[in-house]
PDB file of C-alpha atoms and ligand atoms in Angstrom:
ATOM      1  CA  MET A 107    -170.871 -73.704  34.806  1.00  0.00           C
ATOM      2  CA  ASP A 108    -168.313 -71.369  36.055  1.00  0.00           C
ATOM      3  CA  LYS A 109    -165.506 -72.740  37.613  1.00  0.00           C
ATOM      4  CA  GLN A 110    -164.686 -71.741  41.058  1.00  0.00           C
ATOM      5  CA  ILE A 111    -161.427 -70.953  42.598  1.00  0.00           C
ATOM      6  CA  TYR A 112    -160.794 -70.708  46.046  1.00  0.00           C
ATOM      7  CA  ILE A 113    -158.403 -68.234  47.707  1.00  0.00           C
ATOM      8  CA  LEU A 114    -156.882 -68.352  50.987  1.00  0.00           C
ATOM      9  CA  ASN A 115    -155.622 -66.280  53.349  1.00  0.00           C
ATOM     10  CA  GLY A 116    -153.377 -67.282  56.483  1.00  0.00           C
ATOM     11  CA  PRO A 117    -152.714 -65.087  59.627  1.00  0.00           C
ATOM     12  CA  ASN A 118    -153.066 -61.707  60.400  1.00  0.00           C
ATOM     13  CA  LEU A 119    -154.197 -60.835  56.303  1.00  0.00           C
ATOM     14  CA  ASN A 120    -157.130 -60.056  58.349  1.00  0.00           C
ATOM     15  CA  LEU A 121    -155.341 -57.010  59.452  1.00  0.00           C
ATOM     16  CA  LEU A 122    -154.635 -55.726  55.843  1.00  0.00           C
ATOM     17  CA  GLY A 123    -155.256 -52.145  55.112  1.00  0.00           C
ATOM     18  CA  ARG A 124    -155.334 -51.127  59.171  1.00  0.00           C
ATOM     19  CA  ARG A 125    -151.939 -52.015  59.869  1.00  0.00           C
ATOM     20  CA  GLN A 126    -148.047 -51.807  58.094  1.00  0.00           C
ATOM     21  CA  PRO A 127    -149.587 -49.901  54.657  1.00  0.00           C
ATOM     22  CA  GLU A 128    -145.575 -49.750  53.758  1.00  0.00           C
ATOM     23  CA  ILE A 129    -145.665 -53.000  53.746  1.00  0.00           C
ATOM     24  CA  TYR A 130    -149.127 -54.776  52.546  1.00  0.00           C
ATOM     25  CA  GLY A 131    -150.458 -51.317  51.512  1.00  0.00           C
ATOM     26  CA  GLY A 132    -153.686 -49.404  51.992  1.00  0.00           C
ATOM     27  CA  GLU A 133    -156.441 -51.977  50.650  1.00  0.00           C
ATOM     28  CA  THR A 134    -158.361 -54.181  53.340  1.00  0.00           C
ATOM     29  CA  LEU A 135    -158.973 -58.295  52.561  1.00  0.00           C
ATOM     30  CA  GLU A 136    -162.547 -56.808  51.300  1.00  0.00           C
ATOM     31  CA  ASP A 137    -161.384 -54.467  49.456  1.00  0.00           C
ATOM     32  CA  VAL A 138    -158.761 -57.324  47.661  1.00  0.00           C
ATOM     33  CA  LEU A 139    -161.880 -59.640  47.509  1.00  0.00           C
ATOM     34  CA  ALA A 140    -164.311 -57.734  46.015  1.00  0.00           C
ATOM     35  CA  ARG A 141    -161.839 -56.869  43.038  1.00  0.00           C
ATOM     36  CA  ALA A 142    -160.693 -60.588  42.655  1.00  0.00           C
ATOM     37  CA  GLY A 143    -164.510 -61.512  42.347  1.00  0.00           C
ATOM     38  CA  GLY A 144    -164.730 -58.977  39.702  1.00  0.00           C
ATOM     39  CA  VAL A 145    -161.883 -60.234  37.492  1.00  0.00           C
ATOM     40  CA  ALA A 146    -162.650 -63.600  37.948  1.00  0.00           C
ATOM     41  CA  LYS A 147    -165.772 -62.741  36.595  1.00  0.00           C
ATOM     42  CA  ALA A 148    -164.826 -61.411  33.295  1.00  0.00           C
ATOM     43  CA  LEU A 149    -162.324 -64.579  32.966  1.00  0.00           C
ATOM     44  CA  GLY A 150    -165.251 -67.131  33.276  1.00  0.00           C
ATOM     45  CA  LEU A 151    -164.198 -67.985  36.885  1.00  0.00           C
ATOM     46  CA  THR A 152    -165.921 -67.610  40.574  1.00  0.00           C
ATOM     47  CA  VAL A 153    -164.209 -67.067  43.874  1.00  0.00           C
ATOM     48  CA  ARG A 154    -164.541 -67.834  46.947  1.00  0.00           C
ATOM     49  CA  GLY A 155    -161.954 -65.600  49.262  1.00  0.00           C
ATOM     50  CA  LEU A 156    -161.231 -67.130  53.004  1.00  0.00           C
ATOM     51  CA  GLN A 157    -159.355 -66.353  55.878  1.00  0.00           C
ATOM     52  CA  SER A 158    -157.954 -68.007  59.279  1.00  0.00           C
ATOM     53  CA  ASN A 159    -155.560 -67.320  61.563  1.00  0.00           C
ATOM     54  CA  HIS A 160    -155.817 -71.101  62.344  1.00  0.00           C
ATOM     55  CA  GLU A 161    -153.468 -73.871  60.641  1.00  0.00           C
ATOM     56  CA  GLY A 162    -156.375 -76.622  60.811  1.00  0.00           C
ATOM     57  CA  GLU A 163    -158.782 -74.551  59.387  1.00  0.00           C
ATOM     58  CA  LEU A 164    -157.117 -73.379  56.234  1.00  0.00           C
ATOM     59  CA  ILE A 165    -155.917 -77.042  56.026  1.00  0.00           C
ATOM     60  CA  GLY A 166    -159.874 -78.140  56.003  1.00  0.00           C
ATOM     61  CA  TRP A 167    -160.452 -75.864  52.985  1.00  0.00           C
ATOM     62  CA  ILE A 168    -157.557 -77.117  50.870  1.00  0.00           C
ATOM     63  CA  HIS A 169    -159.182 -80.763  51.271  1.00  0.00           C
ATOM     64  CA  GLU A 170    -163.031 -79.201  50.454  1.00  0.00           C
ATOM     65  CA  ALA A 171    -161.282 -77.247  47.844  1.00  0.00           C
ATOM     66  CA  ARG A 172    -160.377 -81.372  46.290  1.00  0.00           C
ATOM     67  CA  ASP A 173    -164.135 -81.300  46.231  1.00  0.00           C
ATOM     68  CA  LYS A 174    -165.343 -77.739  45.356  1.00  0.00           C
ATOM     69  CA  ALA A 175    -162.391 -76.381  42.947  1.00  0.00           C
ATOM     70  CA  ALA A 176    -160.765 -76.578  39.864  1.00  0.00           C
ATOM     71  CA  GLY A 177    -157.794 -73.941  41.327  1.00  0.00           C
ATOM     72  CA  ILE A 178    -156.825 -72.219  44.430  1.00  0.00           C
ATOM     73  CA  VAL A 179    -154.708 -69.287  45.259  1.00  0.00           C
ATOM     74  CA  ILE A 180    -153.176 -69.484  48.645  1.00  0.00           C
ATOM     75  CA  ASN A 181    -151.477 -66.377  50.456  1.00  0.00           C
ATOM     76  CA  PRO A 182    -150.541 -68.722  53.625  1.00  0.00           C
ATOM     77  CA  GLY A 183    -149.133 -65.765  55.274  1.00  0.00           C
ATOM     78  CA  ALA A 184    -146.475 -66.705  57.995  1.00  0.00           C
ATOM     79  CA  PHE A 185    -147.363 -70.701  57.678  1.00  0.00           C
ATOM     80  CA  THR A 186    -145.733 -70.225  54.141  1.00  0.00           C
ATOM     81  CA  HIS A 187    -142.139 -70.637  56.153  1.00  0.00           C
ATOM     82  CA  THR A 188    -142.973 -73.173  58.987  1.00  0.00           C
ATOM     83  CA  SER A 189    -146.071 -75.181  57.752  1.00  0.00           C
ATOM     84  CA  VAL A 190    -145.273 -78.927  55.741  1.00  0.00           C
ATOM     85  CA  ALA A 191    -149.076 -79.829  57.217  1.00  0.00           C
ATOM     86  CA  ILE A 192    -150.085 -76.793  54.295  1.00  0.00           C
ATOM     87  CA  LEU A 193    -147.788 -78.552  51.309  1.00  0.00           C
ATOM     88  CA  ASP A 194    -149.158 -81.651  52.651  1.00  0.00           C
ATOM     89  CA  ALA A 195    -153.004 -80.610  51.727  1.00  0.00           C
ATOM     90  CA  LEU A 196    -151.791 -78.966  48.888  1.00  0.00           C
ATOM     91  CA  ASN A 197    -150.289 -81.533  47.630  1.00  0.00           C
ATOM     92  CA  ALA A 198    -153.172 -83.949  47.551  1.00  0.00           C
ATOM     93  CA  PHE A 199    -155.173 -81.248  45.697  1.00  0.00           C
ATOM     94  CA  ASP A 200    -154.843 -82.271  41.883  1.00  0.00           C
ATOM     95  CA  GLY A 201    -155.489 -78.863  39.901  1.00  0.00           C
ATOM     96  CA  PRO A 202    -153.400 -75.340  39.604  1.00  0.00           C
ATOM     97  CA  VAL A 203    -151.872 -73.697  42.719  1.00  0.00           C
ATOM     98  CA  ILE A 204    -151.203 -70.008  42.905  1.00  0.00           C
ATOM     99  CA  GLU A 205    -148.839 -69.316  45.748  1.00  0.00           C
ATOM    100  CA  VAL A 206    -149.439 -65.157  45.987  1.00  0.00           C
ATOM    101  CA  HIS A 207    -147.270 -62.854  48.292  1.00  0.00           C
ATOM    102  CA  ILE A 208    -147.933 -59.401  48.882  1.00  0.00           C
ATOM    103  CA  SER A 209    -144.935 -58.286  49.840  1.00  0.00           C
ATOM    104  CA  ASN A 210    -141.650 -59.380  48.349  1.00  0.00           C
ATOM    105  CA  ILE A 211    -140.381 -62.275  50.657  1.00  0.00           C
ATOM    106  CA  HIS A 212    -136.861 -62.333  49.307  1.00  0.00           C
ATOM    107  CA  LYS A 213    -136.230 -58.648  49.831  1.00  0.00           C
ATOM    108  CA  ARG A 214    -137.051 -59.257  53.266  1.00  0.00           C
ATOM    109  CA  GLU A 215    -135.707 -61.277  56.685  1.00  0.00           C
ATOM    110  CA  ALA A 216    -133.920 -64.376  55.859  1.00  0.00           C
ATOM    111  CA  PHE A 217    -136.365 -66.574  57.614  1.00  0.00           C
ATOM    112  CA  ARG A 218    -138.718 -65.405  55.108  1.00  0.00           C
ATOM    113  CA  HIS A 219    -136.976 -66.594  51.604  1.00  0.00           C
ATOM    114  CA  HIS A 220    -137.964 -70.116  52.400  1.00  0.00           C
ATOM    115  CA  SER A 221    -141.359 -71.501  51.227  1.00  0.00           C
ATOM    116  CA  TYR A 222    -142.668 -75.415  51.706  1.00  0.00           C
ATOM    117  CA  VAL A 223    -145.761 -73.993  49.712  1.00  0.00           C
ATOM    118  CA  SER A 224    -143.567 -73.433  46.645  1.00  0.00           C
ATOM    119  CA  LEU A 225    -142.857 -77.006  46.760  1.00  0.00           C
ATOM    120  CA  ARG A 226    -146.607 -77.374  45.186  1.00  0.00           C
ATOM    121  CA  ALA A 227    -147.335 -74.074  43.684  1.00  0.00           C
ATOM    122  CA  ASP A 228    -147.862 -74.171  40.140  1.00  0.00           C
ATOM    123  CA  GLY A 229    -146.997 -70.740  40.525  1.00  0.00           C
ATOM    124  CA  VAL A 230    -145.603 -68.075  42.527  1.00  0.00           C
ATOM    125  CA  ILE A 231    -146.231 -64.013  42.390  1.00  0.00           C
ATOM    126  CA  ALA A 232    -144.016 -62.125  45.198  1.00  0.00           C
ATOM    127  CA  GLY A 233    -143.564 -58.384  45.963  1.00  0.00           C
ATOM    128  CA  CYS A 234    -146.604 -57.466  43.368  1.00  0.00           C
ATOM    129  CA  GLY A 235    -148.840 -55.911  46.309  1.00  0.00           C
ATOM    130  CA  THR A 236    -152.064 -57.069  46.268  1.00  0.00           C
ATOM    131  CA  GLU A 237    -152.629 -57.353  42.305  1.00  0.00           C
ATOM    132  CA  GLY A 238    -150.680 -60.199  42.945  1.00  0.00           C
ATOM    133  CA  TYR A 239    -154.120 -61.673  43.923  1.00  0.00           C
ATOM    134  CA  ASP A 240    -155.493 -60.729  40.189  1.00  0.00           C
ATOM    135  CA  LEU A 241    -152.500 -61.766  38.594  1.00  0.00           C
ATOM    136  CA  ALA A 242    -153.118 -65.381  40.344  1.00  0.00           C
ATOM    137  CA  LEU A 243    -156.428 -65.380  38.889  1.00  0.00           C
ATOM    138  CA  ARG A 244    -154.932 -64.570  35.196  1.00  0.00           C
ATOM    139  CA  ARG A 245    -152.752 -67.420  35.287  1.00  0.00           C
ATOM    140  CA  LEU A 246    -155.328 -70.499  36.563  1.00  0.00           C
ATOM    141  CA  ALA A 247    -157.734 -68.984  34.015  1.00  0.00           C
ATOM    142  CA  THR A 248    -154.432 -69.670  31.217  1.00  0.00           C
ATOM    143  CA  LEU A 249    -153.997 -73.487  32.954  1.00  0.00           C
ATOM    144  CA  LEU A 250    -157.606 -73.996  33.189  1.00  0.00           C
ATOM    145  CA  ALA A 251    -158.127 -72.890  30.045  1.00  0.00           C
TER     146      ALA A 251
HETATM  147  O1  CA2 B 234    -146.219 -61.168  51.747  1.00  0.00           O
HETATM  148  C1  CA2 B 234    -146.869 -61.662  52.492  1.00  0.00           C
HETATM  149  O2  CA2 B 234    -147.601 -61.437  51.345  1.00  0.00           O
HETATM  150  C2  CA2 B 234    -146.992 -62.698  53.337  1.00  0.00           C
HETATM  151  O3  CA2 B 234    -147.551 -64.109  52.924  1.00  0.00           O
HETATM  152  C3  CA2 B 234    -147.696 -61.937  54.463  1.00  0.00           C
HETATM  153  C4  CA2 B 234    -147.379 -62.320  56.066  1.00  0.00           C
HETATM  154  C5  CA2 B 234    -145.900 -62.700  56.057  1.00  0.00           C
HETATM  155  O4  CA2 B 234    -145.624 -63.705  57.106  1.00  0.00           O
HETATM  156  C6  CA2 B 234    -145.188 -63.231  55.057  1.00  0.00           C
HETATM  157  O5  CA2 B 234    -143.577 -63.582  55.290  1.00  0.00           O
HETATM  158  C7  CA2 B 234    -145.312 -62.734  53.930  1.00  0.00           C
HETATM  159  C8  CA2 B 234    -147.833 -61.557  57.060  1.00  0.00           C
HETATM  160  C9  CA2 B 234    -149.340 -61.182  56.788  1.00  0.00           C
HETATM  161  C10 CA2 B 234    -149.736 -60.189  57.618  1.00  0.00           C
HETATM  162  O6  CA2 B 234    -150.602 -59.258  57.330  1.00  0.00           O
HETATM  163  C11 CA2 B 234    -150.694 -57.918  58.127  1.00  0.00           C
HETATM  164  C12 CA2 B 234    -151.212 -57.390  57.189  1.00  0.00           C
HETATM  165  C13 CA2 B 234    -151.237 -55.601  57.935  1.00  0.00           C
HETATM  166  C14 CA2 B 234    -151.128 -55.441  59.590  1.00  0.00           C
HETATM  167  C15 CA2 B 234    -150.454 -56.533  59.673  1.00  0.00           C
HETATM  168  C16 CA2 B 234    -150.110 -58.132  59.458  1.00  0.00           C
END
C-alpha cells in the first residue's frame, strides 16, 4: 500500500491565491494540493492535505499522523515563529518532517527568521514558491525509500 503523507498548512494559508500574490503566488491552496497529489502519486505516495487557522487543530492532526502517516510536510504559517506546542507535537512523530515556506522567510522581517519547527524538521524549503510542496514530497520519497 502507498505510504501516506500529511500536508499540513497553518493560519491564513486558506487565502492563498486570493491576496498578496506578489509574495505567495497566484495559486489557491486547492490548486497546490491537487498538484501535490499528482506528484505524490508519481512517487508512490498518497497525500492528505489539511489547513487550519487553529493551533490545537494542527496539533491534533500531527498526533493523528503518528498512526496514519509515514511523513509530514508542514507549512505552519505564522505559528512557525511562535509555537513551541507544534514543535513538541512534531517531536512526538517518528517519521521524516519537511518544513515548507512559500516565501523566503530569511529575506523578510527579522521576526520571520527564527523557526521553532526547524529544530525538528529533517529539511527546510523556503522561497521556492508553491513548488516547495512538490520538492518536499520528492525529499520525503527519498527518505522513505
Ligand atoms: O512563506 C510562507 O509560507 C509563510 O509560512 C507564510 C505565513 C507567514 O506568516 C510565514 O512567515 C511564512 C503567512 C501565510 C499567509 O498566507 C497568505 C496567503 C495569501 C494571502 C494572505 C496570507
